[in-house]
Amino acid sequence: MTTYIAPIEDMMFLFEKLRNNKNYNELEKYKEVTPDLVKNILEEAAKINQNIILPLAKSGDENPTILENGIVRTPPGYKEAYKKFIEDGWTSLSCDPKYGGQGMPKTVSAFFDEMLSASSLSFKLYSELSIGAYNCINQHGTDSIKNKFLPKMVEGKWSGTMCLTEPVCGTDLGLLKTKAIEQKDGTFKISGQKIFITSGDQDLTENIVHLVIARSPDSPPGTKGISLFLVPKFIVKDDGSIGSRNGVSTGSIESKMGIKGSATCVLNFDNAEGYMIGPKNKGLNSMFTMMNLERIVVGIQGLGISEIAYQNSLNYSKERKQGKSNNSKENNDADFIIEHADIKRSLLNMKSIIEGERALCFWLSQQTEVSLYHTDQNTRKEASDLVSLMTPVVKYFFTDMGMEITSDAMQIHGGYGYTKDQGIEQLYRDNRITPIYEGTNSVQAIDLVFRKLSNKNGDIINKYINLIKEDLKISGEKIKPFIKKMDQNIELLSKFSDWIKGKIKNSKDDASAASNEYLKVLGLIAIAHAWVKILEVSFKDYENNKKFYEDKIQTANFFFNRVLPRVESYYLTATSGSKYIMDFKFN
Ligand SMILES: Cc1cc2nc3c(=O)[nH]c(=O)nc-3n(C[C@H](O)[C@H](O)[C@H](O)COP(=O)(O)OP(=O)(O)OC[C@H]3O[C@@H](n4cnc5c(N)ncnc54)[C@H](O)[C@@H]3O)c2cc1C
């Protein structure tokens, strides 16, 4: 079985030393949420994740969720763990105190999300979509809907789902067939089939609040005719108690490659009672509130799984002896594999990406808070632009790196990584869904290129580049080589962005074919930017914590010399254009 120690020291380093980011320190929450409070929360979070949730990862994989006589049964141990999970208030961490939440900022909930993803992604998914649904209802629901549903969701007694996908519509939601017929009393009857619905049914909560997209008969075709509905599993009476069963049933659950403890359901809606959320035909806009935040959380899933894969690889390479290393002085015994340059390279590759991602995610969480809560409208808009630019990057890059890192972790474990004993192959299988759901990674790249860099939004990337340039105005001999590399990469990013913008206008296939590489370039540079912030503190504060900062400086050196240069090859690949792709005819 895998082991896991929550990386609290690194999280607290970010919280204490990189908290003072521009605009974020003007928020009320900044003052109220002290490092002591956060440390206490993280220590408690580590206990439940390490002791109670981590063991569920293996049991959930070996005893997948089943559908038995119409009832979805979660794996052994899930019910007890979920009861403790909600009793301890973990579902309410980032929710509004008005509905019983603890009102913690996203910086803190992101740390918790990382720990939970590392411990058991399957278990996490039972509460993850509830938080997403909570956010959507909170932003777009009427007061009466909010008062009726949100307190129980925040408490974790009711859960939430996101029902978009249908047999004929995945990426292209405009093709959806589910119907919504308005009733005299203003409610709707929803009919249709949704597939692949995470936590669509389970035996953990008293009720399930489905957020369903559907089309009214008089609505236009395509995405412009989609509305959003809240459809509970059980009708909720006016006094808030649970009434009769609604017309939603589980047709089947999927048998999957990974996250086997998570119920992925086919849901049949048969004249189910539903209530419209937000304006008619603007359902996708409302749903995007949920999806955009979820995309960042899916990125964090990749980060959490990468962390546990790294920790186990590091431990294993300190225990496993094979061969002689180049610098070995002893003649007889084999060396621990961590002595081999190639294994060290692989471990540092993981570590430098993970720590950079964590810092980038911390910054993005701060910007999300600014975009939601800053008192100045322009500041909110500026932050919101940055968040919208970085959302597809975090979703794609972190989950993609999760594949690289879990694959490398298997490699470090050799044959024992491929067999079930160590639990490493499960990390690879569990992570494999993250580049697919919540909008495939290629679709994230297309979103980045065609929406975020389009004429309307074309200056977001320049604003981001200028922001990095501002942050690079740091003096000091030791940081100079890093700044120099950043300058070169920023120049290349500008050049690449201009090339893409030109292609969007003149040759869309070139832009499409370059989109994956463009996103990876932006991802690598964003992580390098995060490393610069870490380095700035590390050099300044060096004497106060030499061991910690030396580790950071050396890891940054690896990133800048062995990971960041990938930028150039992505640029060269992408700017070769689409000719050799589009001219080819498959037989
Ligand atoms: C375990 C699991 C859990 C899920 N949970 C949920 C959930 O809770 N709620 C929910 O609604 N859905 C859920 N999904 C569905 C998931 O979001 C979709 O599978 C995903 O969005 C892709 O849709 P699709 O499978 O129909 O693939 P398609 O849309 O058919 O895509 C197939 C391929 O074509 C590519 N492609 C599609 N369009 C374009 C384009 N315009 N340009 C370039 N390439 C394109 C895609 O990138 C992909 O590689 C889940 C799926 C799984 C497997």
XYZ file of C-alpha atoms and ligand atoms in Angstrom:
640
model
C 0.000 0.000 0.000
C 1.139 3.560 -0.646
C 2.156 5.824 2.224
C 1.523 9.565 2.406
C 2.640 12.420 4.628
C 0.844 15.687 3.895
C 3.436 18.296 2.796
C 2.443 20.781 5.506
C 5.877 22.410 5.717
C 5.765 23.407 2.053
C 2.139 24.529 2.299
C 2.887 26.668 5.355
C 5.928 28.129 3.595
C 3.640 29.317 0.804
C 1.018 30.583 3.216
C 3.468 32.470 5.422
C 6.053 33.713 2.954
C 4.131 34.203 -0.293
C 0.882 35.436 1.206
C 1.615 39.103 0.729
C 0.741 39.091 -2.961
C -0.416 42.295 -4.609
C -4.161 42.949 -4.108
C -4.650 39.800 -2.016
C -3.408 41.517 1.126
C -6.178 44.093 0.715
C -8.879 41.493 1.407
C -10.483 41.210 4.848
C -9.900 37.456 4.802
C -6.171 38.075 4.568
C -6.187 39.588 8.034
C -8.597 37.148 9.636
C -7.037 33.911 8.471
C -3.790 33.758 10.403
C -0.932 31.319 9.845
C -1.627 29.714 13.261
C -5.223 29.027 12.296
C -4.182 27.590 8.941
C -1.516 25.395 10.525
C -4.105 23.927 12.905
C -6.470 23.231 10.013
C -3.731 21.583 7.937
C -2.609 19.406 10.843
C -6.152 18.160 11.416
C -6.590 17.695 7.658
C -3.401 15.635 7.531
C -4.691 13.356 10.319
C -7.978 12.457 8.635
C -6.335 12.063 5.230
C -3.370 9.980 6.354
C -5.208 7.813 8.895
C -8.746 7.384 7.610
C -8.958 8.237 3.910
C -5.656 6.877 2.574
C -6.519 3.238 3.502
C -9.749 3.596 1.476
C -7.764 4.000 -1.748
C -6.777 0.331 -1.949
C -10.054 -1.048 -0.590
C -12.037 1.059 -3.070
C -9.893 -0.218 -5.930
C -10.317 -3.840 -4.892
C -14.034 -3.582 -4.016
C -15.473 -1.131 -6.539
C -18.790 0.605 -6.062
C -21.689 -1.657 -7.131
C -25.320 -1.274 -8.165
C -27.402 -3.807 -6.224
C -31.197 -3.990 -6.578
C -31.338 -0.373 -7.726
C -29.127 0.849 -4.859
C -25.579 2.101 -5.388
C -23.306 0.741 -2.665
C -19.974 2.440 -2.040
C -16.906 0.355 -1.085
C -16.423 -0.970 2.463
C -15.381 1.753 4.900
C -16.664 4.674 2.821
C -19.842 5.198 4.894
C -17.993 5.361 8.212
C -15.274 7.613 6.772
C -17.828 9.946 5.161
C -19.744 10.234 8.470
C -16.538 11.295 10.241
C -15.612 13.550 7.293
C -18.811 15.580 7.571
C -18.898 15.506 11.369
C -15.482 17.157 11.314
C -16.877 19.803 8.941
C -14.616 19.189 5.928
C -17.427 19.728 3.394
C -18.020 23.215 4.811
C -14.411 24.472 4.746
C -14.694 27.106 2.004
C -18.475 27.692 2.166
C -20.263 30.841 3.276
C -20.903 31.059 7.064
C -24.437 32.210 6.148
C -25.185 28.598 5.205
C -23.107 27.005 7.949
C -19.731 27.168 6.197
C -16.362 28.044 7.719
C -15.576 30.735 5.136
C -11.954 29.680 4.619
C -10.231 31.162 1.544
C -9.440 29.104 -1.541
C -5.766 29.116 -0.575
C -6.652 26.857 2.363
C -9.282 24.717 0.609
C -6.812 24.125 -2.248
C -4.322 22.641 0.241
C -7.081 20.407 1.577
C -8.100 19.398 -1.950
C -4.516 18.400 -2.653
C -4.312 16.198 0.448
C -7.642 14.538 -0.302
C -6.694 13.884 -3.954
C -3.454 12.290 -2.823
C -5.196 10.089 -0.259
C -8.101 8.805 -2.349
C -9.454 10.485 -5.459
C -12.437 8.117 -5.497
C -13.493 9.116 -1.987
C -12.857 12.784 -2.730
C -15.254 12.768 -5.673
C -18.244 12.144 -3.385
C -17.878 15.611 -1.874
C -16.079 17.459 -4.670
C -19.043 17.954 -6.988
C -21.149 19.013 -3.971
C -18.864 21.989 -3.438
C -19.071 22.780 -7.156
C -22.876 22.562 -7.107
C -22.919 24.682 -3.923
C -20.899 27.398 -5.705
C -23.227 27.372 -8.706
C -26.439 27.505 -6.647
C -24.975 30.152 -4.349
C -24.172 32.375 -7.311
C -27.233 31.786 -9.502
C -30.045 30.406 -7.306
C -32.929 32.382 -5.778
C -32.922 32.984 -2.014
C -35.631 30.414 -1.481
C -33.640 27.720 -3.367
C -30.466 28.682 -1.511
C -32.128 28.548 1.898
C -33.746 25.224 1.113
C -30.746 23.380 -0.292
C -27.462 24.989 0.685
C -27.319 24.414 4.472
C -27.711 20.622 4.053
C -25.174 20.565 1.212
C -22.685 22.545 3.274
C -23.226 20.138 6.154
C -22.534 17.250 3.759
C -25.858 15.512 4.558
C -26.942 16.167 0.949
C -24.544 16.004 -1.981
C -24.453 17.560 -5.450
C -23.774 16.433 -8.999
C -23.129 17.968 -12.372
C -25.266 16.412 -15.119
C -24.063 17.509 -18.558
C -22.962 14.505 -20.572
C -25.387 12.423 -22.661
C -24.770 9.484 -25.007
C -24.501 11.810 -28.033
C -23.039 14.856 -26.340
C -19.781 15.168 -24.453
C -17.584 18.054 -25.529
C -20.313 19.496 -27.755
C -23.073 20.263 -25.261
C -25.135 21.984 -27.944
C -26.224 18.485 -29.075
C -28.036 17.706 -25.824
C -31.454 16.053 -25.966
C -32.764 16.224 -22.375
C -36.083 18.086 -22.301
C -37.552 20.486 -19.756
C -41.308 21.172 -19.878
C -42.587 24.088 -17.843
C -45.540 23.405 -15.495
C -48.288 25.780 -14.389
C -46.702 26.215 -10.958
C -43.401 27.341 -12.507
C -41.582 24.035 -11.902
C -40.330 21.892 -14.812
C -40.607 18.225 -15.767
C -37.210 16.946 -16.852
C -36.848 13.875 -19.096
C -33.772 12.384 -20.710
C -30.641 10.360 -20.050
C -27.375 11.590 -18.582
C -24.283 9.391 -18.608
C -20.920 9.321 -16.787
C -22.370 11.239 -13.811
C -19.878 11.266 -10.947
C -21.576 10.398 -7.633
C -24.877 10.322 -9.550
C -26.052 7.955 -6.847
C -24.515 6.587 -3.637
C -25.397 5.437 -0.149
C -23.569 8.174 1.757
C -26.026 11.081 1.821
C -29.757 11.486 2.556
C -30.448 13.369 -0.666
C -28.667 14.234 -3.923
C -29.019 17.600 -5.643
C -28.521 17.157 -9.380
C -27.663 20.185 -11.497
C -28.954 19.230 -14.934
C -28.724 21.026 -18.249
C -31.748 20.600 -20.534
C -33.648 22.336 -23.314
C -37.200 23.717 -23.332
C -39.243 22.911 -26.461
C -39.351 26.613 -27.479
C -35.597 27.168 -26.962
C -33.215 27.605 -29.900
C -30.949 24.717 -30.942
C -27.291 24.577 -29.933
C -25.708 26.025 -26.824
C -27.929 29.130 -26.923
C -30.979 27.088 -25.943
C -29.662 25.381 -22.826
C -31.101 26.059 -19.358
C -29.977 24.813 -15.963
C -32.211 22.964 -13.488
C -31.920 21.746 -9.951
C -33.412 18.260 -9.731
C -33.317 16.591 -6.300
C -33.281 12.798 -5.875
C -35.981 13.243 -3.219
C -38.443 16.162 -3.346
C -37.777 18.568 -0.493
C -40.912 19.729 1.345
C -41.495 23.378 2.276
C -40.357 22.743 5.850
C -37.050 21.387 4.490
C -37.762 17.750 5.261
C -37.373 15.004 2.675
C -40.487 13.956 0.783
C -41.240 11.509 -2.010
C -38.763 10.039 -4.508
C -38.368 12.169 -7.635
C -38.332 10.700 -11.152
C -34.579 10.026 -11.253
C -33.197 6.489 -11.321
C -29.821 4.900 -11.832
C -29.699 2.816 -15.006
C -26.231 1.399 -14.435
C -22.778 2.271 -13.168
C -19.626 2.203 -15.263
C -16.869 -0.364 -14.901
C -13.688 1.697 -15.196
C -9.889 1.649 -15.533
C -9.408 3.655 -12.319
C -11.226 5.584 -9.562
C -13.196 2.374 -9.043
C -14.560 3.505 -5.684
C -16.277 6.449 -7.367
C -19.772 5.791 -8.727
C -19.970 6.897 -12.377
C -23.664 6.623 -13.172
C -26.129 6.496 -16.022
C -29.068 8.546 -14.731
C -32.541 8.343 -16.231
C -34.749 11.393 -15.705
C -38.401 10.561 -16.242
C -40.671 13.574 -15.714
C -38.529 14.507 -12.734
C -39.468 17.720 -10.932
C -36.882 20.446 -11.449
C -36.419 24.129 -10.691
C -34.728 26.530 -13.079
C -31.461 28.061 -11.870
C -30.509 31.392 -13.453
C -32.139 32.774 -16.598
C -33.734 30.652 -19.306
C -31.372 29.683 -22.164
C -28.366 30.941 -20.186
C -27.808 27.631 -18.432
C -24.297 27.133 -19.753
C -23.195 30.501 -18.331
C -24.426 29.418 -14.894
C -22.888 25.968 -15.288
C -19.551 27.558 -16.136
C -19.393 28.947 -12.591
C -19.195 25.347 -11.460
C -17.065 24.084 -14.311
C -14.386 26.775 -14.096
C -13.808 26.254 -10.391
C -13.980 22.489 -10.915
C -11.328 22.664 -13.622
C -8.880 24.162 -11.150
C -9.808 21.471 -8.632
C -9.216 18.758 -11.261
C -5.773 20.287 -11.813
C -5.236 19.960 -8.066
C -6.228 16.290 -8.329
C -3.260 15.828 -10.682
C -1.020 17.662 -8.214
C -2.145 15.553 -5.228
C -1.668 12.261 -7.083
C 1.746 13.460 -8.308
C 2.783 14.216 -4.714
C 1.916 10.768 -3.375
C 3.587 9.143 -6.420
C 6.727 11.187 -5.715
C 6.796 10.429 -1.985
C 6.536 6.683 -2.583
C 9.171 6.776 -5.321
C 11.557 8.644 -3.052
C 11.034 6.162 -0.210
C 11.413 3.166 -2.509
C 14.596 4.457 -4.088
C 16.129 4.778 -0.622
C 15.260 1.132 0.175
C 15.912 -0.704 -3.095
C 19.487 -1.777 -3.841
C 20.520 -2.505 -7.425
C 23.813 -2.092 -9.280
C 26.756 0.157 -8.549
C 26.492 3.891 -8.908
C 29.200 5.827 -10.796
C 30.539 7.330 -7.585
C 30.387 4.186 -5.485
C 33.449 3.638 -3.305
C 32.386 0.264 -1.875
C 33.316 -2.815 -3.880
C 30.902 -5.482 -2.763
C 27.394 -4.425 -2.054
C 24.948 -2.933 -4.544
C 23.902 0.690 -4.003
C 20.505 2.092 -3.212
C 18.963 3.079 -6.539
C 18.700 6.705 -5.402
C 22.483 6.847 -5.971
C 22.008 6.425 -9.727
C 22.014 9.706 -11.673
C 19.020 8.666 -13.740
C 16.845 7.887 -10.697
C 17.858 11.164 -9.049
C 17.000 12.987 -12.259
C 13.583 11.408 -12.343
C 12.899 12.243 -8.668
C 14.009 15.839 -9.123
C 11.884 16.151 -12.232
C 8.862 15.185 -10.119
C 9.807 17.349 -7.141
C 10.567 20.489 -9.159
C 7.297 20.258 -11.073
C 5.196 19.468 -7.987
C 6.572 22.287 -5.805
C 6.283 24.764 -8.670
C 2.712 23.661 -9.345
C 1.799 24.044 -5.670
C 3.139 27.594 -5.643
C 1.343 28.437 -8.899
C -1.885 27.017 -7.516
C -1.465 29.083 -4.337
C -1.090 32.230 -6.448
C -4.114 31.283 -8.558
C -6.190 30.678 -5.413
C -5.264 34.169 -4.241
C -6.274 35.653 -7.580
C -9.584 33.752 -7.429
C -10.263 35.299 -4.012
C -9.407 38.768 -5.369
C -11.682 38.208 -8.369
C -14.572 37.372 -6.027
C -14.119 39.608 -3.006
C -12.012 42.690 -3.738
C -13.896 45.934 -3.140
C -12.584 47.575 -6.328
C -14.382 46.504 -9.500
C -11.369 46.979 -11.799
C -9.151 44.949 -9.525
C -11.771 42.187 -9.484
C -11.933 42.227 -13.296
C -8.153 42.136 -13.652
C -7.910 39.142 -11.324
C -10.824 37.445 -13.036
C -9.023 37.751 -16.410
C -5.912 36.152 -14.963
C -7.947 33.330 -13.449
C -9.707 32.691 -16.755
C -6.334 32.580 -18.552
C -4.805 30.210 -16.032
C -7.786 27.867 -15.478
C -7.245 25.732 -18.614
C -3.488 25.812 -17.974
C -3.795 24.398 -14.455
C -6.401 21.824 -15.509
C -4.344 20.586 -18.453
C -0.788 20.991 -17.263
C -1.174 19.559 -13.749
C -3.124 16.506 -14.927
C -0.788 15.925 -17.868
C 2.213 16.147 -15.564
C 0.323 13.758 -13.276
C 0.530 11.185 -16.089
C 4.262 11.795 -16.566
C 4.934 11.621 -12.847
C 2.841 8.518 -12.098
C 4.405 6.785 -15.109
C 7.906 7.711 -13.912
C 6.947 6.515 -10.420
C 6.095 3.087 -11.867
C 9.424 3.119 -13.683
C 11.332 3.831 -10.459
C 9.535 0.900 -8.815
C 10.452 -1.389 -11.748
C 8.326 -4.558 -11.939
C 6.961 -3.871 -8.456
C 5.460 -0.679 -9.823
C 3.572 -2.535 -12.535
C 2.226 -5.219 -10.193
C -0.417 -4.372 -7.627
C 1.641 -4.766 -4.402
C 2.903 -1.202 -4.001
C -0.221 0.633 -5.188
C 1.739 2.660 -7.746
C -0.031 1.355 -10.846
C -3.310 2.441 -9.203
C -2.080 6.033 -9.056
C -1.443 5.910 -12.801
C -4.900 4.421 -13.437
C -6.657 6.824 -11.064
C -4.950 9.860 -12.549
C -5.790 8.816 -16.132
C -9.312 10.229 -15.939
C -8.111 13.724 -14.964
C -6.972 14.740 -18.484
C -10.372 13.545 -19.795
C -13.185 14.772 -17.584
C -14.249 18.358 -16.949
C -13.465 19.079 -20.611
C -10.650 17.058 -22.212
C -7.164 18.539 -22.064
C -7.101 19.218 -25.801
C -10.332 21.144 -25.405
C -8.686 23.185 -22.610
C -5.886 24.054 -25.034
C -8.395 25.039 -27.702
C -10.248 27.180 -25.142
C -6.980 28.882 -24.211
C -6.021 29.642 -27.788
C -9.369 30.472 -29.389
C -11.142 32.163 -26.453
C -8.504 33.582 -24.163
C -6.200 34.793 -26.947
C -8.978 35.894 -29.296
C -9.295 39.537 -30.329
C -11.761 40.280 -27.541
C -9.503 38.897 -24.865
C -6.183 39.241 -26.686
C -4.643 41.518 -24.148
C -4.989 39.070 -21.221
C -1.806 37.306 -22.234
C 0.020 40.628 -22.547
C -1.233 41.639 -19.120
C 0.066 38.351 -17.739
C 3.423 38.811 -19.457
C 3.675 42.341 -18.028
C 2.817 41.043 -14.578
C 5.657 38.517 -14.790
C 8.021 41.249 -16.025
C 7.102 43.353 -12.967
C 7.851 40.408 -10.692
C 11.233 39.940 -12.375
C 12.456 43.330 -11.210
C 14.473 41.772 -8.423
C 18.093 42.599 -7.727
C 20.746 40.224 -6.430
C 23.625 38.323 -7.979
C 22.276 34.919 -7.037
C 18.896 35.344 -8.670
C 20.353 36.900 -11.841
C 20.829 33.650 -13.808
C 17.208 32.717 -13.174
C 15.968 36.160 -14.270
C 18.043 35.886 -17.435
C 16.421 32.555 -18.326
C 13.000 34.018 -17.540
C 13.644 36.992 -19.840
C 14.493 34.633 -22.703
C 11.401 32.542 -22.107
C 9.128 35.562 -21.814
C 10.419 36.810 -25.157
C 9.647 33.442 -26.698
C 6.167 33.430 -25.124
C 5.446 36.864 -26.636
C 6.648 35.674 -30.038
C 4.618 32.468 -29.799
C 1.483 34.379 -28.660
C 1.761 36.777 -31.618
C 2.239 33.839 -33.995
C -0.887 32.141 -32.591
C -2.947 35.367 -32.764
C -1.973 35.759 -36.429
C -2.919 32.140 -37.172
C -6.297 32.512 -35.444
C -7.096 35.143 -38.064
C -5.504 33.530 -41.126
C -5.063 29.799 -40.615
C -7.185 28.219 -37.903
C -5.762 24.711 -38.426
C -2.264 26.023 -37.650
C -3.585 27.569 -34.439
C -5.507 24.395 -33.482
C -2.540 22.150 -34.193
C -0.305 24.388 -32.052
C -2.703 24.746 -29.131
C -1.435 21.842 -26.985
C 2.161 23.033 -27.265
C 1.171 26.634 -26.599
C -0.600 25.609 -23.401
C 2.420 23.599 -22.250
C 4.711 26.561 -22.919
C 2.467 28.817 -20.862
C 2.276 26.164 -18.133
C 6.057 25.789 -17.908
C 6.615 29.556 -17.845
C 3.889 30.038 -15.215
C 5.603 27.450 -13.042
C 8.977 29.120 -13.604
C 7.339 32.399 -12.518
C 6.143 30.664 -9.337
C 9.695 29.406 -8.774
C 11.052 32.968 -9.085
C 8.761 33.999 -6.238
C 9.997 31.067 -4.165
C 13.600 31.944 -4.993
C 13.169 35.589 -4.037
C 12.186 34.532 -0.517
C 14.785 31.758 -0.398
C 17.685 34.125 -1.079
C 16.379 36.882 1.202
C 15.454 34.687 4.144
C 18.262 32.138 3.613
C 19.969 32.480 6.994
C 16.727 31.808 8.889
C 16.119 28.330 7.462
C 19.204 27.263 5.501
C 18.294 23.612 4.992
C 14.806 24.371 3.651
C 15.952 27.181 1.352
C 18.984 25.294 0.057
C 16.621 22.514 -0.968
C 14.415 25.062 -2.765
C 17.337 26.717 -4.575
C 18.728 23.396 -5.799
C 15.306 22.209 -6.914
C 14.780 25.487 -8.786
C 18.150 25.017 -10.458
C 16.993 21.647 -11.707
C 13.712 23.108 -12.986
C 15.346 25.987 -14.835
C 18.034 23.797 -16.406
C 16.294 20.473 -17.005
C 12.545 21.181 -17.295
C 12.064 24.734 -18.565
C 14.101 24.115 -21.765
C 11.191 21.969 -23.000
C 9.649 25.327 -23.944
C 11.897 25.694 -26.945
C 11.110 22.301 -28.432
C 7.355 22.870 -27.987
C 7.709 26.213 -29.749
C 9.623 24.690 -32.676
C 7.176 21.800 -33.004
C 4.101 24.033 -32.918
C 5.326 26.697 -35.306
C 6.075 24.069 -37.958
C 2.354 24.514 -38.665
C -0.369 22.088 -39.677
C 0.632 21.331 -43.273
C 2.098 17.887 -42.499
C -1.017 17.100 -40.478
C -3.825 18.377 -42.678
C -2.311 17.257 -46.012
C -2.214 13.644 -44.844
C -5.133 11.438 -45.909
C -5.910 8.460 -43.681
C -7.056 5.389 -45.706
C -15.115 8.709 -14.857
C -15.849 9.807 -15.533
C -16.522 10.748 -14.779
C -17.256 11.754 -15.405
N -18.000 12.628 -14.643
C -18.873 13.454 -15.273
C -19.827 14.217 -14.527
O -19.866 14.188 -13.300
N -20.714 14.981 -15.210
C -20.721 15.046 -16.568
O -21.568 15.751 -17.116
N -19.815 14.359 -17.302
C -18.900 13.562 -16.692
N -18.002 12.835 -17.432
C -17.959 13.006 -18.868
C -16.711 13.726 -19.334
O -16.729 15.065 -18.929
C -16.617 13.539 -20.855
O -16.273 12.190 -21.081
C -15.614 14.469 -21.496
O -16.049 15.800 -21.399
C -15.396 14.138 -22.980
O -16.591 13.924 -23.642
P -16.779 12.591 -24.509
O -16.398 11.440 -23.666
O -18.131 12.584 -25.091
O -15.704 12.714 -25.643
P -15.896 13.517 -27.082
O -16.485 14.856 -26.815
O -16.610 12.589 -27.982
O -14.402 13.676 -27.491
C -13.638 12.629 -28.124
C -12.269 13.189 -28.506
O -12.436 14.254 -29.459
C -11.782 15.433 -29.012
N -12.592 16.599 -29.412
C -13.892 16.819 -29.171
N -14.276 18.010 -29.689
C -13.185 18.560 -30.246
C -12.916 19.786 -30.917
N -13.867 20.703 -31.090
N -11.664 20.013 -31.366
C -10.681 19.107 -31.150
N -10.875 17.923 -30.533
C -12.104 17.656 -30.075
C -11.692 15.299 -27.504
O -10.618 16.039 -26.978
C -11.496 13.797 -27.339
O -10.144 13.491 -27.481
C -17.249 11.841 -16.817
C -16.539 10.900 -17.575
C -15.870 9.875 -16.957
C -15.175 8.854 -17.808
